[in-house]
Amino acid sequence: MKIVLNEEPYEFVGNTLEDLLLELEKSQQGIAIAINQQVVPKSLWRTTKLNEQSQVFIFESIAGG
């Protein structure tokens, strides 16, 4: 399915947010995810399904000094 990931078109073969993170090889630590401008709690990532043209933003915390 085609989604929009961080404002870029992305072809996704899974179904859920957790599938997307696995496909992107992203750790679940230190990130937040929003779908269509709604933040999704980490506890729901496993069951939250993506739809065609879902707009997904992955926000990563960056530590620095």
XYZ file of C-alpha atoms in Angstrom:
65
model
C 0.000 0.000 0.000
C 1.091 3.566 -0.527
C 1.455 5.739 2.556
C 3.088 9.093 3.190
C 6.007 8.721 5.593
C 7.501 11.923 6.991
C 6.047 13.822 4.014
C 7.504 11.408 1.416
C 5.626 8.736 -0.575
C 6.428 5.251 0.716
C 5.383 1.812 -0.522
C 4.562 -0.317 2.523
C 3.954 -4.076 2.491
C 2.743 -4.596 6.086
C -0.423 -3.675 7.957
C 0.380 -2.133 11.341
C 2.637 0.516 12.811
C 4.719 -2.236 14.367
C 5.156 -3.812 10.902
C 6.326 -0.448 9.580
C 8.924 -0.071 12.333
C 10.227 -3.579 11.642
C 10.436 -2.840 7.917
C 12.326 0.401 8.617
C 14.528 -1.362 11.187
C 13.623 1.339 13.738
C 13.904 0.799 17.456
C 10.749 1.492 19.451
C 12.822 3.400 21.996
C 12.956 7.185 21.822
C 10.356 7.682 19.105
C 6.793 8.910 18.810
C 4.426 8.255 15.920
C 1.491 10.242 14.580
C -0.994 9.126 11.943
C -2.963 11.838 10.179
C -1.830 14.339 12.838
C -2.970 12.163 15.776
C -0.319 10.786 18.131
C -0.678 7.029 18.606
C 0.262 5.680 22.062
C 3.047 3.089 21.988
C 0.692 0.562 23.577
C -1.419 0.625 20.375
C 1.354 0.319 17.768
C 0.927 -3.451 17.484
C -2.782 -3.186 16.639
C -2.978 0.148 14.789
C -3.551 -0.581 11.118
C -2.419 1.720 8.350
C -4.584 2.535 5.358
C -3.821 3.594 1.816
C -2.541 7.191 1.911
C -2.161 7.275 5.721
C 0.111 10.152 6.664
C 2.663 8.827 9.143
C 5.200 10.933 11.008
C 7.945 9.306 13.052
C 9.557 11.649 15.537
C 12.923 10.642 17.005
C 14.426 12.117 20.145
C 17.990 13.287 19.762
C 20.274 13.593 22.741
C 23.036 16.106 22.652
C 24.909 18.642 24.624
